[in-house]
Amino acid sequence: RLHHKPKSYKNTIRETKKMATPGHIVNQTSETAQWTLDISSYFGRFDPMYTFNKKALSRKSEITKIIKGDCSLKFGINEEFPGVLDSYHGDPSFHMQDESKRAVTRAMEDIQEDRMWKFVESDGSYYARANPKILRELAAEKLFHILDHPHPQVPGIKVPPSDVLVYPYSDTCVIEKVLASVSKSKGVILSPAGFYKNNSKLAFNAGLKIVAIPIDLQTGKMDFDEMDRLLQLYTHQGTLCCFLMTIPGNPLVVEYTVEELQRIGCAVLKYQVPTVVDSIFFSSAPADKAIQLAAVEVEFEGKTVLMHDHVVTTSGNSKGPRASGPSKIGALCTGNGVWREKLALLMSCPVIQRETTHIARATLEFCTLEFYDRCCENMMAQQVKARKLIADLNEKYGERSISVVGPSTYSMFMAIALSDDLCKKAGIVDSWQLEDFFLAVGGLDSVSFAFFGCDDVFAIRLNTLCPERNGYKKEEN
């Protein structure tokens, strides 16, 4: 092993808190492990989830260098090492829609030929450098359409462009700004386990700590009683800053019912907690299977309340429209005017260059909702194919040598686990080590479930839709 983590780091955390001082690196040797904690110089707090995930990424880089540099390695049955198969990242597909691709090419030509007269809104004015109107209109139509009547029991809302804010580069950058808007000293973010792999880092960057709500691995749904308990606990302590969800889920696409979403809505209204829903993977599942919390109405204190007025929903054009590089943007929508005004101020810098607006516009303007449906069908087909491959392996090596974790009808990801017997024989004692094992022994770059707030689940996440090898995205991968 290239690392050794204590089986339980809770006692070690208590010891480290006594020792840790801002701006210092703390080295500690104990009976269970020798390890280094990187204590933030300006937060001075220890977040175990972020720290161990950071160490895992460093270890991954070291392993990759070793296996890339040793050409004598053999993988499989005397096969030459073909290169690391990157199933770690969330790349959704090989190509954007043909119409969008041609539009992006034309937009790039406009930029190269200095056709500034094309960088204009429908009224003839130049693109604004902060929240350009054309991108807000397109985001409302092509990214937040999922809030408009997604289910027979959910009338939802047709999001007006005035409720939308846009920001350069990505949905992740938008979430960072949203978390910064609610940050407070020793603040806590509550989130159902199974969240985005970098959420612990985003929380840490905002000076916050993320606390995972336990989930049922069979359904992927959170424990609602535990949700209520933690909301009450951290509200009473005065440290609760935010309730953060991902719909559709990553890596597990969870099908919450309307009644369950209403229960969540009533809970966040009761405790008056700012609520954020990351909807970046909206094209992973049909809208009626991954109903957005903001689209739901709840009965609260004798009134009918639309959750859009209390929730910030974030998205971007990287997963659905398949934008990449300089054409990527992030976006959010909310009916909470006060919160939106605060966010507009935070998101006013850096500005969106007019060239970026022009390319991002091309990715959204010519992308159709039918394209999203085809992408979703493709993901479902890959899930079926992956399950068939697992069934073949189990038939060859023994029943349930490999198992699928959680629901996997939709999504570009699949979570898998090895049997307890295999893990025991291999000496694998946690999911970080399982991740290292697949990379070092099979050349497969995956994501440990510890990144998702499930450090007690020995499983990894794989991108079953579009893994990359040696810089190429090929279907054979």
Coordinates of C-alpha atoms in Angstrom, one line a residue, residues 16-26 39-41 44:
T16 CA -5.4 16.3 16.0
K17 CA -7.8 19.1 16.9
K18 CA -5.8 19.7 20.1
M19 CA -2.6 19.9 18.2
A20 CA -3.5 21.7 15.0
T21 CA -2.7 25.4 14.6
P22 CA -3.5 27.5 11.5
G23 CA -0.8 27.5 8.9
H24 CA 1.1 24.4 10.2
I25 CA 1.5 20.9 9.0
V26 CA 1.0 18.4 11.7
I39 CA -4.3 22.2 7.9
S40 CA -5.6 25.2 6.0
S41 CA -3.7 28.3 6.8
G44 CA -7.4 26.3 10.8

